[in-house]
């Protein structure tokens, strides 16, 4: 950075401070400077309160040994356990785990890795290493310059590609910049002796690689910077690269739900659990074509929007709302087609019918049902500008540096004899793939926040994709090492087919990051069971948590679920707290005001 | 060995409070379709294997979903005899809770696959409602007791079946855990119901029953229970729940028992831990030659593990069946290797300590006289297909069920056909150790109706299949079996097509050759006593074993390793050619290969990996 940066510093600093700041920011990239500004702003905002979030973008802990294993038979696990036990005996801290439960993105945080992996069939990784392998071999794999590693490969030399998986990992780690501390040891069926030799040699090198536990270093803490995140908005969105677009329900599930991972690397964007991500979208091409066809309009014709000239097809694709109906369009259309039924909807006595029409019909349904002619400029005037769509963020930035995750249910259904698509959900589900870019910006949601006090119990109620922000909550609390109780109510149709993030919840339950999980699968038994039924069943415990000051969070469907859950909470207070219904309602209101009952419903 | 730590399964058994573990809690855990890890070991003793659809395992993991867990339920059918009402009940459960198919196992049991955890308890309860159970169908205990299925020599057959059932009951675990967990505490004596089952005209008292009543059957050694106190607290009322034969940790490994009636060795008695070969003199069952130490399972690349055929230990009187069997079981209980599950079967105990030691131990524990074996001869281990008439004039029809899989296939409504038969037929169904089904005890006057039903559903396909196919077996393997390394049941039929073509080209189409395939080396389809054995090594790749005896009396020998279909056919082609040209009259394929020194004669299991020509 040029000295001019220091010269432009405001004069609130004395000359010595000015010099210190100038020295501190010297050589930083623009992204880093962005971050520092946010960091400073955060310090100011928090005053003297101890901050809790660790620094970004990637924080490396004091070096520890991580031992990972992937094996079909358990042999690999045993070898890994022996190595870990040996290292612990030397007094080192060791992380030990199966590749199946390991999030590859964590690699960025590792410093010393011992990997034990077997090879199967004609050179394939074992089942539990498959995803890790896929990730590491892909272009997404991060630079591993900070990593030291060694690999123990298990195999069977009667196969052609003996120990192939171990060799691949070894090669790939080196390619990604990691430093090999000992050559890969390849073991045949009779693996015990060479495996023990490998362990011994790793253990012998540990004292040098892992200095005795460093005294706890003062950690840099940052809070999200408003300035850097808010540098992006609808008019200046960040072009985030799609890292993954993965269906997380089965093909037998009633719904196609996607887990979308976006990279915000280099953007300086900070977000907190509870925030939303706004996504700028385009409309389904098939729908644009169909609309042009029905209206007998030429998509190549030029139109003007806000002083910009473009083709009508482009306008319908990228600038105008053609899925969600609005009254302005209905009014225009009613005048054009002269249909009495449509006109009646818009009069005062047609309210209920109008609401129903707005909920069930898209623009295309109206123009099909009530034929009329319209010219291109009039159409452009009648339609609303295409709005960005917001999704509750499903990730904790601390747990997923440089990434933001979304949980998106693809809306596709048949109605009125034709296919319907949700514009945003199918934009994300169907029209972007890994490597593509999506235009996004963060929307703050300060009314949906984890308690500052990590020991406060939290009850999270999030059926369906409403579970998204709670994934962020649980990840965040795990990163912070929060010790407060946590309880998630999740519901969907079938355990087998649409238990969103099931593996992650089970992992969080095992490691204590999630204290309790109750599930309601409506179609797994004769009677439909939903989250509100589970809340009622567990009423005594829910009440006890509320008495302990638990915060209640509800996310998801506003039409039905939020009301049903509210009702269930009120009944918990009447049944277990001895309140009459009015007092229970008042208590819930008070909880809303005090932030003990927060909702993100839509 | 005494210093080696016990295997993890021993810890689980010992802490299980006689097989309870946390099964009840596992069933109630709503956030997973699986059981807790330790409970997956214990569930086996209850006849339940946790499995998952391996075809979708990786994809589900990518979707952040746990594996598609479901359960295999194995129902015990001692001797393979079940009533048509019991069949209809299994059919109903299969269609309601399982994957709409029933599998006849290689040990005369029935399996359901694909039962979800939430339907497990109801399925087990429903099976028991027709006096069939699943207790001890799997696990480290004596499992389903086999007996020859085809009752051609009615009187002898009946007596042997009665002894098999008596032994089955005697070796059933005494724990009440099964009834507590699955039947809400209701105690059904399924074994007694089996004994009472009036399938055969007046079976009479079994010879051992008298001894049982005299309380003459030896108990386990005193002090056994004190030596291994239960780790947890037993439920109320169960404090006095004795497990007199097994003790707290049951057996070191699975234990299999079969009865055989020469000249048929359809039960493959040499593949069993414990076998009883009926000795018939002047038309009377006088006793049994007892066989010990058979077992198929081994591990690839570990030559310390091997398939082994049982030794004939000696002849015992019929009335000594229970005490001798119990002594064999308790000797294995006390001396089997509990540190290494790959070395825990009875066959290793005997190889490690010698047959003479074992015989003395059994004689001393049982008090029975173990005499020189009597002579007998086996001629084959396959089934006799089609209509057979027994000495009493009843008809029996053996239906070929490829790989034991009963389902409605395209163009072959086997499950529906058997349902119709079960509804119309008042006799029994019998399951054969070769995974086939016998419609049994058909009276003269009813035969036409059975024929009509077989024709209407088009399920009598034994006349269309080649002898090769009729002598083939495969285990389940993919997608449900967690051990499978390669396809088996889904693949063998098409491989048989190819081999049929090779044999037809050489004019060998009428030759029966036993072909058995398994997806892993554990040997559920007894591949090491097949003339052609194929054992999965990896996707699409198998080890080829050749040269076993047609009657299951000789092991085969490793011939090729890790080969694909093209290589399998290329390996067999010249051998078929040579067999077509040079075989002696009536000479079996396996015998031919040994005589021609193409493969060595494997005389002992421990030589399996090393024998040379």
mmCIF file of C-alpha atoms in Angstrom, chain A residues 3-329:
data_model
loop_
_atom_site.group_PDB
_atom_site.id
_atom_site.type_symbol
_atom_site.label_atom_id
_atom_site.label_comp_id
_atom_site.label_asym_id
_atom_site.label_seq_id
_atom_site.Cartn_x
_atom_site.Cartn_y
_atom_site.Cartn_z
ATOM 1 C CA UNK A 3 2.045 5.934 1.913
ATOM 2 C CA UNK A 4 -0.844 8.003 0.628
ATOM 3 C CA UNK A 5 -3.176 5.661 2.448
ATOM 4 C CA UNK A 6 -1.679 6.847 5.704
ATOM 5 C CA UNK A 7 -1.783 10.445 4.636
ATOM 6 C CA UNK A 8 -5.505 10.242 4.080
ATOM 7 C CA UNK A 9 -6.147 9.011 7.592
ATOM 8 C CA UNK A 10 -8.348 11.422 9.494
ATOM 9 C CA UNK A 11 -6.779 13.671 12.033
ATOM 10 C CA UNK A 12 -8.503 12.098 14.983
ATOM 11 C CA UNK A 13 -5.244 10.191 15.445
ATOM 12 C CA UNK A 14 -2.136 11.751 16.839
ATOM 13 C CA UNK A 15 1.001 11.501 14.677
ATOM 14 C CA UNK A 16 2.322 8.461 16.482
ATOM 15 C CA UNK A 17 -0.982 6.631 16.147
ATOM 16 C CA UNK A 18 -1.060 7.628 12.532
ATOM 17 C CA UNK A 19 2.320 6.013 12.034
ATOM 18 C CA UNK A 20 1.325 2.862 13.853
ATOM 19 C CA UNK A 21 -1.821 2.463 11.769
ATOM 20 C CA UNK A 22 0.096 3.170 8.596
ATOM 21 C CA UNK A 23 2.616 0.492 9.525
ATOM 22 C CA UNK A 24 -0.142 -1.956 10.401
ATOM 23 C CA UNK A 25 -1.915 -1.651 7.065
ATOM 24 C CA UNK A 26 1.211 -1.472 4.992
ATOM 25 C CA UNK A 27 1.211 -4.123 2.275
ATOM 26 C CA UNK A 28 -2.373 -5.224 2.728
ATOM 27 C CA UNK A 29 -4.534 -6.082 -0.271
ATOM 28 C CA UNK A 30 -7.741 -4.162 -0.896
ATOM 29 C CA UNK A 31 -9.747 -7.102 0.478
ATOM 30 C CA UNK A 32 -7.671 -7.162 3.601
ATOM 31 C CA UNK A 33 -8.078 -3.442 4.042
ATOM 32 C CA UNK A 34 -11.814 -3.910 3.726
ATOM 33 C CA UNK A 35 -11.662 -6.454 6.425
ATOM 34 C CA UNK A 36 -9.580 -4.306 8.712
ATOM 35 C CA UNK A 37 -12.056 -1.493 8.356
ATOM 36 C CA UNK A 38 -14.826 -3.836 9.373
ATOM 37 C CA UNK A 39 -12.747 -5.116 12.227
ATOM 38 C CA UNK A 40 -12.172 -1.643 13.520
ATOM 39 C CA UNK A 41 -15.811 -0.729 13.119
ATOM 40 C CA UNK A 42 -16.736 -3.829 15.009
ATOM 41 C CA UNK A 43 -14.415 -2.937 17.845
ATOM 42 C CA UNK A 44 -16.038 0.436 18.035
ATOM 43 C CA UNK A 45 -19.540 -1.018 17.967
ATOM 44 C CA UNK A 46 -18.804 -3.530 20.704
ATOM 45 C CA UNK A 47 -17.040 -1.137 22.968
ATOM 46 C CA UNK A 48 -15.298 -3.040 25.737
ATOM 47 C CA UNK A 49 -17.542 -6.105 25.642
ATOM 48 C CA UNK A 50 -15.460 -9.193 24.994
ATOM 49 C CA UNK A 51 -15.962 -10.249 21.431
ATOM 50 C CA UNK A 52 -16.644 -13.880 20.770
ATOM 51 C CA UNK A 53 -16.149 -14.517 17.095
ATOM 52 C CA UNK A 54 -12.688 -15.508 15.981
ATOM 53 C CA UNK A 55 -10.855 -13.626 13.325
ATOM 54 C CA UNK A 56 -11.252 -14.145 9.655
ATOM 55 C CA UNK A 57 -10.747 -15.141 6.904
ATOM 56 C CA UNK A 58 -8.949 -18.262 8.048
ATOM 57 C CA UNK A 59 -7.748 -18.690 11.532
ATOM 58 C CA UNK A 60 -5.113 -21.266 12.170
ATOM 59 C CA UNK A 61 -4.943 -22.656 15.637
ATOM 60 C CA UNK A 62 -1.731 -23.584 17.360
ATOM 61 C CA UNK A 63 -0.391 -26.551 15.418
ATOM 62 C CA UNK A 64 -1.930 -29.867 16.400
ATOM 63 C CA UNK A 65 -1.832 -33.314 14.856
ATOM 64 C CA UNK A 66 -4.892 -34.391 12.934
ATOM 65 C CA UNK A 67 -5.230 -38.103 12.168
ATOM 66 C CA UNK A 68 -7.828 -39.074 9.590
ATOM 67 C CA UNK A 69 -8.716 -42.507 8.298
ATOM 68 C CA UNK A 70 -10.775 -43.976 5.500
ATOM 69 C CA UNK A 71 -11.179 -47.694 5.360
ATOM 70 C CA UNK A 72 -13.801 -50.293 4.641
ATOM 71 C CA UNK A 73 -12.753 -52.925 7.127
ATOM 72 C CA UNK A 74 -11.712 -51.047 10.225
ATOM 73 C CA UNK A 75 -8.025 -51.808 9.767
ATOM 74 C CA UNK A 76 -7.323 -48.207 8.889
ATOM 75 C CA UNK A 77 -9.234 -47.009 11.891
ATOM 76 C CA UNK A 78 -7.134 -49.151 14.174
ATOM 77 C CA UNK A 79 -3.864 -47.868 12.734
ATOM 78 C CA UNK A 80 -5.089 -44.282 13.045
ATOM 79 C CA UNK A 81 -6.165 -44.839 16.628
ATOM 80 C CA UNK A 82 -2.764 -46.219 17.496
ATOM 81 C CA UNK A 83 -0.999 -43.226 16.040
ATOM 82 C CA UNK A 84 -3.335 -40.836 17.847
ATOM 83 C CA UNK A 85 -2.853 -42.658 21.133
ATOM 84 C CA UNK A 86 0.923 -42.508 20.724
ATOM 85 C CA UNK A 87 0.857 -38.788 20.046
ATOM 86 C CA UNK A 88 -1.389 -38.135 23.004
ATOM 87 C CA UNK A 89 0.995 -40.051 25.181
ATOM 88 C CA UNK A 90 3.665 -37.581 24.122
ATOM 89 C CA UNK A 91 1.363 -34.885 25.395
ATOM 90 C CA UNK A 92 0.192 -33.537 22.058
ATOM 91 C CA UNK A 93 -3.302 -32.555 21.254
ATOM 92 C CA UNK A 94 -4.716 -34.821 18.568
ATOM 93 C CA UNK A 95 -7.819 -34.687 16.428
ATOM 94 C CA UNK A 96 -8.836 -38.167 15.281
ATOM 95 C CA UNK A 97 -11.689 -38.975 12.955
ATOM 96 C CA UNK A 98 -13.083 -40.788 9.978
ATOM 97 C CA UNK A 99 -12.991 -39.084 6.589
ATOM 98 C CA UNK A 100 -16.716 -39.776 6.426
ATOM 99 C CA UNK A 101 -17.407 -37.238 9.143
ATOM 100 C CA UNK A 102 -14.736 -34.762 8.122
ATOM 101 C CA UNK A 103 -15.606 -31.545 6.363
ATOM 102 C CA UNK A 104 -12.969 -31.107 3.672
ATOM 103 C CA UNK A 105 -13.076 -27.333 3.983
ATOM 104 C CA UNK A 106 -11.491 -27.790 7.413
ATOM 105 C CA UNK A 107 -8.237 -28.715 5.673
ATOM 106 C CA UNK A 108 -7.447 -25.039 5.465
ATOM 107 C CA UNK A 109 -7.184 -25.000 9.224
ATOM 108 C CA UNK A 110 -5.005 -28.072 9.673
ATOM 109 C CA UNK A 111 -1.315 -27.853 10.219
ATOM 110 C CA UNK A 112 -0.133 -31.463 10.494
ATOM 111 C CA UNK A 113 -2.039 -34.345 9.003
ATOM 112 C CA UNK A 114 -1.542 -38.096 9.229
ATOM 113 C CA UNK A 115 -3.818 -39.856 6.761
ATOM 114 C CA UNK A 116 -4.521 -43.592 6.745
ATOM 115 C CA UNK A 117 -6.452 -44.731 3.720
ATOM 116 C CA UNK A 118 -7.176 -48.022 1.994
ATOM 117 C CA UNK A 119 -7.770 -48.780 -1.655
ATOM 118 C CA UNK A 120 -10.608 -50.897 -2.997
ATOM 119 C CA UNK A 121 -11.490 -52.772 -6.124
ATOM 120 C CA UNK A 122 -9.546 -51.421 -9.049
ATOM 121 C CA UNK A 123 -8.051 -48.457 -7.277
ATOM 122 C CA UNK A 124 -11.119 -46.872 -5.722
ATOM 123 C CA UNK A 125 -11.238 -45.029 -2.402
ATOM 124 C CA UNK A 126 -13.239 -46.659 0.397
ATOM 125 C CA UNK A 127 -16.858 -45.543 0.712
ATOM 126 C CA UNK A 128 -16.206 -43.258 3.633
ATOM 127 C CA UNK A 129 -13.418 -41.427 1.824
ATOM 128 C CA UNK A 130 -15.302 -40.914 -1.401
ATOM 129 C CA UNK A 131 -16.516 -37.375 -0.829
ATOM 130 C CA UNK A 132 -13.224 -36.228 0.655
ATOM 131 C CA UNK A 133 -11.455 -37.731 -2.335
ATOM 132 C CA UNK A 134 -13.809 -36.060 -4.774
ATOM 133 C CA UNK A 135 -13.318 -32.717 -3.102
ATOM 134 C CA UNK A 136 -9.561 -32.921 -2.914
ATOM 135 C CA UNK A 137 -9.180 -34.011 -6.532
ATOM 136 C CA UNK A 138 -11.472 -31.243 -7.741
ATOM 137 C CA UNK A 139 -10.601 -27.694 -8.655
ATOM 138 C CA UNK A 140 -12.196 -26.571 -5.412
ATOM 139 C CA UNK A 141 -9.377 -27.980 -3.379
ATOM 140 C CA UNK A 142 -7.684 -25.145 -1.511
ATOM 141 C CA UNK A 143 -4.022 -24.332 -1.410
ATOM 142 C CA UNK A 144 -2.415 -26.397 1.337
ATOM 143 C CA UNK A 145 0.874 -24.545 1.646
ATOM 144 C CA UNK A 146 0.508 -24.386 5.399
ATOM 145 C CA UNK A 147 0.038 -28.157 5.734
ATOM 146 C CA UNK A 148 2.531 -30.862 6.594
ATOM 147 C CA UNK A 149 1.384 -34.398 5.910
ATOM 148 C CA UNK A 150 2.168 -38.059 5.644
ATOM 149 C CA UNK A 151 0.103 -40.887 4.212
ATOM 150 C CA UNK A 152 -0.202 -44.548 5.147
ATOM 151 C CA UNK A 153 -1.719 -46.496 2.258
ATOM 152 C CA UNK A 154 -3.435 -49.820 2.858
ATOM 153 C CA UNK A 155 -4.053 -52.172 -0.035
ATOM 154 C CA UNK A 156 -3.992 -55.608 -1.501
ATOM 155 C CA UNK A 157 -1.260 -56.251 -4.005
ATOM 156 C CA UNK A 158 -3.358 -58.804 -5.862
ATOM 157 C CA UNK A 159 -5.083 -55.832 -7.433
ATOM 158 C CA UNK A 160 -3.544 -53.975 -10.286
ATOM 159 C CA UNK A 161 -3.740 -50.527 -8.785
ATOM 160 C CA UNK A 162 -2.225 -51.397 -5.451
ATOM 161 C CA UNK A 163 -2.582 -48.634 -2.847
ATOM 162 C CA UNK A 164 -3.741 -46.280 -5.553
ATOM 163 C CA UNK A 165 -5.890 -44.113 -3.297
ATOM 164 C CA UNK A 166 -3.055 -43.504 -0.873
ATOM 165 C CA UNK A 167 -0.758 -42.622 -3.753
ATOM 166 C CA UNK A 168 -3.310 -40.236 -5.201
ATOM 167 C CA UNK A 169 -3.714 -38.385 -1.921
ATOM 168 C CA UNK A 170 0.021 -38.199 -1.486
ATOM 169 C CA UNK A 171 0.501 -36.740 -4.964
ATOM 170 C CA UNK A 172 -2.389 -34.337 -4.607
ATOM 171 C CA UNK A 173 -1.359 -32.953 -1.233
ATOM 172 C CA UNK A 174 2.041 -32.205 -2.690
ATOM 173 C CA UNK A 175 0.490 -30.571 -5.758
ATOM 174 C CA UNK A 176 -1.545 -28.332 -3.500
ATOM 175 C CA UNK A 177 1.605 -27.140 -1.836
ATOM 176 C CA UNK A 178 1.636 -29.281 1.290
ATOM 177 C CA UNK A 179 4.930 -30.474 2.681
ATOM 178 C CA UNK A 180 5.522 -34.217 2.946
ATOM 179 C CA UNK A 181 7.171 -35.017 6.270
ATOM 180 C CA UNK A 182 7.689 -38.702 5.468
ATOM 181 C CA UNK A 183 7.200 -40.717 2.311
ATOM 182 C CA UNK A 184 4.013 -42.695 1.905
ATOM 183 C CA UNK A 185 4.216 -46.176 3.372
ATOM 184 C CA UNK A 186 2.348 -48.761 1.326
ATOM 185 C CA UNK A 187 0.998 -51.786 3.136
ATOM 186 C CA UNK A 188 -0.146 -55.072 1.698
ATOM 187 C CA UNK A 189 -2.735 -57.391 3.290
ATOM 188 C CA UNK A 190 -0.265 -58.093 6.056
ATOM 189 C CA UNK A 191 -0.117 -54.502 7.161
ATOM 190 C CA UNK A 192 0.659 -54.643 10.859
ATOM 191 C CA UNK A 193 4.445 -54.325 10.770
ATOM 192 C CA UNK A 194 4.818 -51.588 8.121
ATOM 193 C CA UNK A 195 1.932 -49.662 9.696
ATOM 194 C CA UNK A 196 3.613 -49.774 13.078
ATOM 195 C CA UNK A 197 6.837 -48.605 11.457
ATOM 196 C CA UNK A 198 5.048 -45.662 9.914
ATOM 197 C CA UNK A 199 3.470 -44.690 13.231
ATOM 198 C CA UNK A 200 6.812 -44.881 14.967
ATOM 199 C CA UNK A 201 8.487 -42.647 12.432
ATOM 200 C CA UNK A 202 5.685 -40.084 12.660
ATOM 201 C CA UNK A 203 5.831 -40.121 16.435
ATOM 202 C CA UNK A 204 9.592 -39.727 16.392
ATOM 203 C CA UNK A 205 9.236 -36.531 14.363
ATOM 204 C CA UNK A 206 6.485 -34.971 16.453
ATOM 205 C CA UNK A 207 8.570 -33.139 19.048
ATOM 206 C CA UNK A 208 10.116 -31.116 16.265
ATOM 207 C CA UNK A 209 6.906 -30.556 14.317
ATOM 208 C CA UNK A 210 4.674 -29.738 17.221
ATOM 209 C CA UNK A 211 6.358 -27.385 19.672
ATOM 210 C CA UNK A 212 5.206 -27.849 23.217
ATOM 211 C CA UNK A 213 1.859 -26.242 23.736
ATOM 212 C CA UNK A 214 2.248 -22.541 23.116
ATOM 213 C CA UNK A 215 0.902 -20.253 25.732
ATOM 214 C CA UNK A 216 -2.550 -19.162 24.733
ATOM 215 C CA UNK A 217 -2.026 -16.314 22.333
ATOM 216 C CA UNK A 218 -4.206 -13.296 22.538
ATOM 217 C CA UNK A 219 -6.646 -13.938 19.748
ATOM 218 C CA UNK A 220 -7.817 -11.344 17.355
ATOM 219 C CA UNK A 221 -11.526 -10.995 17.518
ATOM 220 C CA UNK A 222 -13.608 -9.298 14.923
ATOM 221 C CA UNK A 223 -17.217 -8.532 14.527
ATOM 222 C CA UNK A 224 -18.901 -8.190 11.193
ATOM 223 C CA UNK A 225 -18.188 -4.969 9.547
ATOM 224 C CA UNK A 226 -21.198 -3.185 8.310
ATOM 225 C CA UNK A 227 -19.234 -1.149 5.869
ATOM 226 C CA UNK A 228 -17.682 -3.977 3.885
ATOM 227 C CA UNK A 229 -20.780 -6.182 3.666
ATOM 228 C CA UNK A 230 -22.959 -3.270 2.792
ATOM 229 C CA UNK A 231 -20.629 -2.322 0.003
ATOM 230 C CA UNK A 232 -22.845 -4.625 -2.024
ATOM 231 C CA UNK A 233 -26.515 -4.135 -2.749
ATOM 232 C CA UNK A 234 -29.080 -4.686 -5.461
ATOM 233 C CA UNK A 235 -27.321 -2.281 -7.789
ATOM 234 C CA UNK A 236 -23.833 -3.444 -6.951
ATOM 235 C CA UNK A 237 -24.152 -7.132 -6.115
ATOM 236 C CA UNK A 238 -21.211 -9.383 -5.535
ATOM 237 C CA UNK A 239 -20.676 -12.017 -8.203
ATOM 238 C CA UNK A 240 -20.325 -15.123 -6.080
ATOM 239 C CA UNK A 241 -19.013 -18.287 -7.629
ATOM 240 C CA UNK A 242 -21.172 -21.369 -7.143
ATOM 241 C CA UNK A 243 -19.087 -23.988 -5.355
ATOM 242 C CA UNK A 244 -21.773 -26.638 -5.095
ATOM 243 C CA UNK A 245 -25.354 -27.201 -6.066
ATOM 244 C CA UNK A 246 -26.317 -30.420 -4.356
ATOM 245 C CA UNK A 247 -29.758 -31.954 -3.992
ATOM 246 C CA UNK A 248 -30.184 -33.028 -0.377
ATOM 247 C CA UNK A 249 -33.455 -34.910 -0.668
ATOM 248 C CA UNK A 250 -33.808 -38.247 -2.436
ATOM 249 C CA UNK A 251 -35.431 -38.753 -5.798
ATOM 250 C CA UNK A 252 -38.348 -40.354 -3.944
ATOM 251 C CA UNK A 253 -38.926 -37.212 -1.900
ATOM 252 C CA UNK A 254 -41.846 -34.959 -2.686
ATOM 253 C CA UNK A 255 -39.471 -32.019 -3.043
ATOM 254 C CA UNK A 256 -36.156 -31.250 -4.597
ATOM 255 C CA UNK A 257 -34.251 -29.324 -1.953
ATOM 256 C CA UNK A 258 -30.814 -27.967 -2.824
ATOM 257 C CA UNK A 259 -27.849 -27.127 -0.703
ATOM 258 C CA UNK A 260 -26.087 -24.301 -2.496
ATOM 259 C CA UNK A 261 -22.575 -23.219 -1.587
ATOM 260 C CA UNK A 262 -21.292 -19.882 -2.831
ATOM 261 C CA UNK A 263 -17.835 -18.423 -2.560
ATOM 262 C CA UNK A 264 -17.505 -14.918 -1.201
ATOM 263 C CA UNK A 265 -13.751 -15.082 -1.232
ATOM 264 C CA UNK A 266 -12.221 -11.669 -1.787
ATOM 265 C CA UNK A 267 -15.517 -9.826 -1.302
ATOM 266 C CA UNK A 268 -14.880 -8.766 2.256
ATOM 267 C CA UNK A 269 -18.478 -9.766 2.951
ATOM 268 C CA UNK A 270 -19.219 -10.584 6.564
ATOM 269 C CA UNK A 271 -22.496 -11.982 7.766
ATOM 270 C CA UNK A 272 -23.896 -13.307 10.991
ATOM 271 C CA UNK A 273 -26.104 -16.307 11.663
ATOM 272 C CA UNK A 274 -29.669 -15.178 11.109
ATOM 273 C CA UNK A 275 -28.828 -12.916 8.164
ATOM 274 C CA UNK A 276 -30.280 -13.479 4.732
ATOM 275 C CA UNK A 277 -28.700 -13.511 1.338
ATOM 276 C CA UNK A 278 -30.453 -11.679 -1.451
ATOM 277 C CA UNK A 279 -30.044 -13.287 -4.848
ATOM 278 C CA UNK A 280 -30.571 -11.513 -8.152
ATOM 279 C CA UNK A 281 -32.266 -13.922 -10.478
ATOM 280 C CA UNK A 282 -33.562 -14.370 -13.963
ATOM 281 C CA UNK A 283 -36.841 -15.919 -15.019
ATOM 282 C CA UNK A 284 -37.224 -19.449 -16.417
ATOM 283 C CA UNK A 285 -36.419 -19.264 -20.156
ATOM 284 C CA UNK A 286 -39.308 -21.572 -20.973
ATOM 285 C CA UNK A 287 -41.672 -19.220 -19.217
ATOM 286 C CA UNK A 288 -40.329 -16.195 -21.089
ATOM 287 C CA UNK A 289 -40.781 -18.029 -24.381
ATOM 288 C CA UNK A 290 -44.266 -19.127 -23.479
ATOM 289 C CA UNK A 291 -45.315 -15.629 -22.483
ATOM 290 C CA UNK A 292 -44.020 -14.167 -25.747
ATOM 291 C CA UNK A 293 -45.831 -16.913 -27.606
ATOM 292 C CA UNK A 294 -49.178 -16.456 -25.879
ATOM 293 C CA UNK A 295 -49.045 -12.700 -26.257
ATOM 294 C CA UNK A 296 -47.842 -13.008 -29.864
ATOM 295 C CA UNK A 297 -44.987 -10.593 -29.194
ATOM 296 C CA UNK A 298 -41.556 -10.471 -30.788
ATOM 297 C CA UNK A 299 -38.832 -11.105 -28.230
ATOM 298 C CA UNK A 300 -36.254 -9.311 -30.360
ATOM 299 C CA UNK A 301 -38.140 -6.049 -30.291
ATOM 300 C CA UNK A 302 -36.355 -3.258 -28.407
ATOM 301 C CA UNK A 303 -37.821 -1.862 -25.236
ATOM 302 C CA UNK A 304 -36.602 0.695 -22.759
ATOM 303 C CA UNK A 305 -36.414 0.358 -19.001
ATOM 304 C CA UNK A 306 -35.046 3.149 -16.829
ATOM 305 C CA UNK A 307 -33.338 4.621 -19.836
ATOM 306 C CA UNK A 308 -31.681 1.365 -20.844
ATOM 307 C CA UNK A 309 -32.488 -0.246 -24.162
ATOM 308 C CA UNK A 310 -32.764 -3.998 -24.446
ATOM 309 C CA UNK A 311 -34.794 -6.637 -26.236
ATOM 310 C CA UNK A 312 -38.202 -7.559 -24.869
ATOM 311 C CA UNK A 313 -36.953 -11.107 -24.235
ATOM 312 C CA UNK A 314 -34.079 -9.773 -22.149
ATOM 313 C CA UNK A 315 -36.441 -7.554 -20.218
ATOM 314 C CA UNK A 316 -38.779 -10.434 -19.474
ATOM 315 C CA UNK A 317 -35.884 -12.636 -18.496
ATOM 316 C CA UNK A 318 -33.835 -10.344 -16.308
ATOM 317 C CA UNK A 319 -35.739 -7.186 -15.428
ATOM 318 C CA UNK A 320 -39.442 -7.856 -14.951
ATOM 319 C CA UNK A 321 -41.529 -9.926 -12.577
ATOM 320 C CA UNK A 322 -43.413 -12.551 -14.557
ATOM 321 C CA UNK A 323 -44.055 -15.209 -11.931
ATOM 322 C CA UNK A 324 -45.515 -13.384 -8.926
ATOM 323 C CA UNK A 325 -48.679 -11.452 -9.752
ATOM 324 C CA UNK A 326 -49.286 -7.928 -8.599
ATOM 325 C CA UNK A 327 -52.418 -5.829 -8.521
ATOM 326 C CA UNK A 328 -51.110 -3.204 -10.897
ATOM 327 C CA UNK A 329 -50.730 -5.780 -13.602
#
